[in-house]
Amino acid sequence: MPSYVRAGSLPHKRHIQFRRPDGGLYAEELFSTKGFESAYSLLYHLRPPTATLDIRPWERPFVRLVENDPLRNRHFKTGALPRSGLDAIESRLPLLGNDDIAISVAQADRPMEYFYRNTGGDELLFVHRGAGVLETQFGELAYRAHDYLIVPTGTTYRLVPSAPTRLLVHESRGEVKIPRRYRNEFGQLEEQAPYYERDFRVPVLKTPVESQGRYEVRVTNAGRHAVYVVQNHPCDVVGWDGYCYPYAFNLEEFAPITGKLHQPPPAHATFEAPGAAFCAFVPRMFDYHPLAIPVPYNHSSVDCDEVIYYVSGNFMSRRGVEEGSITLHAAGAPHGPQPGAVEASLGKTSTDEIAVMVDTFKPLMLGEWALESEDPEYYRSWLETPATT
Ligand SMILES: [Fe+2]
């Protein structure tokens, strides 16, 4: 949550009588995190959000993950998905995961015909391609390519694409937030942060939906699932305020920090979550030392797994990757530019690449479809000449 936001009609104090034009009371809802002790919002519904007609099981396919064994660097070619015609939730293909985060790709070809609520942690949705609207109880958040959509745990939403939408989905087990070092003592974004409060887009509250009926809300929480059938439309809110709400940030607004010499990934940090750090590599000028090497040096991040999702542009330092590729550089496994990439980069002054990254501090396990889409030769791609065995 970047800062305090208020929208729509609110009573002048919280927790007091607030009446509809027909004399009835609006239903106040506290939307709070970490019990009552962290960020929260107050929402005012036409009718109580508690009116539940039915609860039944939601039979979701079991997600089987296996160890990265033998432990090695991997490349998954996820550009072409095996399924189409699905919505943003049904199409999720789990690729990687651990106790802190689950990473999937998804292709929303049609609107969700139900609402969805993840109460097990925040979701961070990266829009690779497409456009549409995320409908939530806080209002409508229009999205476009290269948006990050930050969705707080407990948000009830429905993704309605206006164009087929490819997503990289991060389901955190905690809060996705702006790095602490980007904020001053008042919480305001610092002058040296690569983005500013006005770069974040918040939902636009629409006319509340008055109708009653049977509305399906599919709820998930850390492997437990249920379908709620509720009587009142989730988007019946007349006003809300607070620090907890979904918001969008487009990579176009990211002002990358560049330098005289190569800047490591933390210079490109966007968000962080428990056990995970997110970065974005966007079009930028390269380092300006006369002898600078634009591509990264060989490195071993000895205690984290590095995941890069390749969005667009010329991925100069990585042989064989394409749009939609995902590389997993496992903890302690050396990696860097492939042979010839350093020499080829010398003298280059800028890059048009777009890629997003997540580092995890616990080992990532692999989903079935990750293994099916794997380029099994990737770990040999640093050899000077193609290997024969
Ligand atoms: Fe790396």
Tab-separated table of C-alpha atoms in Angstrom, residues 178-389:
chain	number	residue	atom	x	y	z
A	178	ILE	CA	7.700	-1.566	-1.236
A	179	PRO	CA	11.281	-2.008	0.017
A	180	ARG	CA	11.807	-0.230	3.318
A	181	ARG	CA	14.917	1.512	2.038
A	182	TYR	CA	12.786	3.389	-0.529
A	183	ARG	CA	10.767	5.081	2.240
A	184	ASN	CA	11.588	7.944	4.569
A	185	GLU	CA	10.643	8.120	8.241
A	186	PHE	CA	7.118	9.242	7.292
A	187	GLY	CA	6.598	6.367	4.865
A	188	GLN	CA	6.858	8.657	1.850
A	189	LEU	CA	8.923	7.406	-1.064
A	190	GLU	CA	12.435	8.783	-0.894
A	191	GLU	CA	13.803	11.100	-3.546
A	192	GLN	CA	16.261	8.398	-4.702
A	193	ALA	CA	13.599	5.677	-5.048
A	194	PRO	CA	13.051	4.521	-8.651
A	195	TYR	CA	9.340	5.362	-8.447
A	196	TYR	CA	7.056	7.862	-6.762
A	197	GLU	CA	3.585	7.779	-5.213
A	198	ARG	CA	1.972	9.233	-8.332
A	199	ASP	CA	3.270	6.273	-10.363
A	200	PHE	CA	0.803	3.951	-8.619
A	201	ARG	CA	-2.747	3.570	-9.922
A	202	VAL	CA	-5.565	2.779	-7.545
A	203	PRO	CA	-9.020	1.310	-8.234
A	204	VAL	CA	-11.794	3.567	-9.485
A	205	LEU	CA	-14.904	3.052	-7.385
A	206	LYS	CA	-17.965	2.483	-9.553
A	207	THR	CA	-21.680	2.687	-8.814
A	208	PRO	CA	-22.357	-0.015	-6.217
A	209	VAL	CA	-24.137	-3.107	-7.471
A	210	GLU	CA	-27.465	-3.191	-5.634
A	211	SER	CA	-28.821	-6.499	-6.820
A	212	GLN	CA	-29.005	-9.540	-4.588
A	213	GLY	CA	-28.703	-13.105	-5.806
A	214	ARG	CA	-26.269	-16.000	-5.617
A	215	TYR	CA	-22.713	-14.846	-6.229
A	216	GLU	CA	-19.895	-17.355	-6.287
A	217	VAL	CA	-16.658	-16.499	-4.514
A	218	ARG	CA	-13.898	-19.104	-4.772
A	219	VAL	CA	-11.713	-18.817	-1.700
A	220	THR	CA	-8.214	-20.209	-1.277
A	221	ASN	CA	-5.837	-20.186	1.670
A	222	ALA	CA	-2.548	-22.089	1.697
A	223	GLY	CA	-3.886	-25.244	0.093
A	224	ARG	CA	-7.379	-25.091	1.596
A	225	HIS	CA	-10.186	-24.160	-0.758
A	226	ALA	CA	-13.922	-23.461	-0.701
A	227	VAL	CA	-16.675	-22.013	-2.833
A	228	TYR	CA	-18.806	-19.452	-1.035
A	229	VAL	CA	-22.198	-18.558	-2.421
A	230	VAL	CA	-23.050	-15.114	-1.098
A	231	GLN	CA	-26.267	-13.153	-1.289
A	232	ASN	CA	-24.886	-9.661	-1.809
A	233	HIS	CA	-22.731	-8.648	-4.742
A	234	PRO	CA	-19.119	-8.127	-3.560
A	235	CYS	CA	-18.934	-4.821	-5.457
A	236	ASP	CA	-21.674	-3.078	-3.455
A	237	VAL	CA	-19.289	-0.631	-1.786
A	238	VAL	CA	-20.226	3.068	-1.647
A	239	GLY	CA	-16.958	4.240	-0.101
A	240	TRP	CA	-13.717	3.115	1.480
A	241	ASP	CA	-10.539	4.536	2.885
A	242	GLY	CA	-7.271	3.297	4.302
A	243	TYR	CA	-3.923	1.835	3.390
A	244	CYS	CA	-4.970	-1.607	2.175
A	245	TYR	CA	-6.150	-1.881	-1.451
A	246	PRO	CA	-5.045	-3.289	-4.778
A	247	TYR	CA	-2.927	-1.054	-6.963
A	248	ALA	CA	-1.075	-1.104	-10.251
A	249	PHE	CA	2.397	-0.072	-11.281
A	250	ASN	CA	3.590	-0.105	-14.883
A	251	LEU	CA	7.240	-0.755	-15.722
A	252	GLU	CA	7.085	2.256	-18.037
A	253	GLU	CA	7.068	4.359	-14.859
A	254	PHE	CA	10.108	2.627	-13.379
A	255	ALA	CA	13.141	4.920	-13.420
A	256	PRO	CA	16.041	2.465	-13.403
A	257	ILE	CA	19.125	3.364	-11.425
A	258	THR	CA	22.175	3.208	-13.661
A	259	GLY	CA	25.795	3.908	-12.883
A	260	LYS	CA	29.394	4.200	-13.941
A	261	LEU	CA	29.791	0.458	-13.430
A	262	HIS	CA	27.413	-2.500	-13.536
A	263	GLN	CA	24.507	-2.192	-11.094
A	264	PRO	CA	23.509	-5.443	-9.362
A	265	PRO	CA	19.867	-6.596	-9.161
A	266	PRO	CA	19.089	-4.858	-5.833
A	267	ALA	CA	19.515	-1.533	-7.679
A	268	HIS	CA	16.514	-2.634	-9.742
A	269	ALA	CA	14.311	-3.736	-6.826
A	270	THR	CA	10.578	-3.197	-7.195
A	271	PHE	CA	8.877	-5.046	-4.334
A	272	GLU	CA	9.643	-7.482	-1.551
A	273	ALA	CA	7.751	-10.191	0.291
A	274	PRO	CA	8.663	-12.679	3.006
A	275	GLY	CA	11.412	-14.845	1.550
A	276	ALA	CA	11.326	-13.117	-1.821
A	277	ALA	CA	12.721	-10.015	-3.520
A	278	PHE	CA	11.438	-8.683	-6.840
A	279	CYS	CA	13.399	-6.697	-9.451
A	280	ALA	CA	12.712	-5.355	-12.924
A	281	PHE	CA	15.127	-4.878	-15.787
A	282	VAL	CA	13.772	-2.254	-18.167
A	283	PRO	CA	15.147	-0.281	-21.124
A	284	ARG	CA	18.032	1.790	-19.821
A	285	MET	CA	21.412	3.297	-20.562
A	286	PHE	CA	24.384	1.079	-19.830
A	287	ASP	CA	27.292	1.918	-17.531
A	288	TYR	CA	29.416	4.874	-18.627
A	289	HIS	CA	32.941	3.940	-17.518
A	290	PRO	CA	35.002	3.868	-20.742
A	291	LEU	CA	36.007	0.259	-20.040
A	292	ALA	CA	32.649	-0.849	-18.620
A	293	ILE	CA	31.313	-4.308	-19.442
A	294	PRO	CA	27.558	-3.904	-19.945
A	295	VAL	CA	26.525	-7.502	-19.274
A	296	PRO	CA	26.647	-8.956	-15.764
A	297	TYR	CA	29.738	-10.657	-14.396
A	298	ASN	CA	29.774	-14.362	-13.568
A	299	HIS	CA	28.263	-14.822	-10.166
A	300	SER	CA	27.078	-17.336	-7.621
A	301	SER	CA	24.264	-16.164	-5.396
A	302	VAL	CA	25.144	-18.728	-2.831
A	303	ASP	CA	22.070	-18.554	-0.650
A	304	CYS	CA	19.153	-17.757	-2.941
A	305	ASP	CA	17.447	-19.086	-6.032
A	306	GLU	CA	17.199	-16.529	-8.855
A	307	VAL	CA	14.258	-16.601	-11.243
A	308	ILE	CA	14.123	-14.351	-14.311
A	309	TYR	CA	11.108	-14.117	-16.596
A	310	TYR	CA	11.957	-12.740	-20.028
A	311	VAL	CA	9.339	-10.322	-21.350
A	312	SER	CA	10.681	-8.658	-24.495
A	313	GLY	CA	13.752	-7.220	-26.166
A	314	ASN	CA	17.174	-8.631	-26.919
A	315	PHE	CA	18.340	-10.717	-23.984
A	316	MET	CA	21.988	-10.121	-24.699
A	317	SER	CA	23.551	-12.118	-21.903
A	318	ARG	CA	21.437	-15.272	-22.246
A	319	ARG	CA	21.770	-17.702	-25.106
A	320	GLY	CA	18.623	-19.496	-26.181
A	321	VAL	CA	16.089	-17.598	-24.128
A	322	GLU	CA	12.969	-16.236	-25.779
A	323	GLU	CA	9.854	-14.328	-24.756
A	324	GLY	CA	8.176	-16.212	-21.951
A	325	SER	CA	11.353	-18.058	-21.003
A	326	ILE	CA	12.095	-18.509	-17.333
A	327	THR	CA	15.575	-19.199	-16.033
A	328	LEU	CA	16.161	-20.611	-12.582
A	329	HIS	CA	19.674	-20.084	-11.328
A	330	ALA	CA	19.940	-22.308	-8.325
A	331	ALA	CA	21.589	-21.263	-5.078
A	332	GLY	CA	25.331	-21.514	-5.390
A	333	ALA	CA	25.361	-22.552	-9.055
A	334	PRO	CA	27.668	-20.158	-10.956
A	335	HIS	CA	26.128	-18.425	-13.940
A	336	GLY	CA	26.717	-15.379	-16.092
A	337	PRO	CA	26.982	-14.355	-19.720
A	338	GLN	CA	27.342	-17.189	-22.189
A	339	PRO	CA	30.565	-17.392	-24.233
A	340	GLY	CA	30.952	-14.412	-26.546
A	341	ALA	CA	28.321	-12.303	-24.774
A	342	VAL	CA	30.845	-10.142	-22.924
A	343	GLU	CA	32.766	-9.309	-26.082
A	344	ALA	CA	29.541	-8.697	-28.001
A	345	SER	CA	28.346	-6.255	-25.384
A	346	LEU	CA	31.414	-4.005	-25.366
A	347	GLY	CA	30.650	-0.527	-26.623
A	348	LYS	CA	26.890	-0.956	-26.356
A	349	THR	CA	25.306	2.069	-24.731
A	350	SER	CA	21.764	0.924	-23.985
A	351	THR	CA	19.420	-2.036	-23.829
A	352	ASP	CA	15.797	-2.486	-24.786
A	353	GLU	CA	15.306	-5.641	-22.719
A	354	ILE	CA	12.427	-6.099	-20.327
A	355	ALA	CA	12.622	-8.873	-17.771
A	356	VAL	CA	11.333	-9.348	-14.258
A	357	MET	CA	13.057	-11.247	-11.500
A	358	VAL	CA	12.281	-12.843	-8.196
A	359	ASP	CA	14.929	-14.117	-5.825
A	360	THR	CA	13.838	-16.564	-3.160
A	361	PHE	CA	15.722	-17.337	0.015
A	362	LYS	CA	14.431	-20.877	0.355
A	363	PRO	CA	15.010	-23.439	-2.407
A	364	LEU	CA	12.375	-23.531	-5.094
A	365	MET	CA	10.705	-26.771	-6.068
A	366	LEU	CA	9.591	-27.535	-9.614
A	367	GLY	CA	6.107	-28.051	-11.001
A	368	GLU	CA	5.276	-30.759	-13.493
A	369	TRP	CA	4.791	-28.343	-16.337
A	370	ALA	CA	8.105	-26.632	-15.615
A	371	LEU	CA	9.817	-29.951	-16.198
A	372	GLU	CA	7.807	-30.570	-19.368
A	373	SER	CA	8.809	-27.198	-20.808
A	374	GLU	CA	12.458	-27.432	-19.786
A	375	ASP	CA	15.367	-26.940	-22.141
A	376	PRO	CA	17.466	-29.805	-20.743
A	377	GLU	CA	20.688	-28.492	-22.291
A	378	TYR	CA	20.616	-25.113	-20.567
A	379	TYR	CA	23.184	-25.971	-17.937
A	380	ARG	CA	25.674	-26.709	-20.733
A	381	SER	CA	25.088	-23.351	-22.431
A	382	TRP	CA	28.214	-21.820	-20.905
A	383	LEU	CA	30.543	-24.204	-22.741
A	384	GLU	CA	32.804	-22.599	-25.333
A	385	THR	CA	31.955	-25.336	-27.883
A	386	PRO	CA	28.844	-27.509	-27.953
A	387	ALA	CA	29.248	-30.600	-25.807
A	388	THR	CA	28.890	-34.011	-27.357
A	389	THR	CA	27.895	-35.807	-24.193
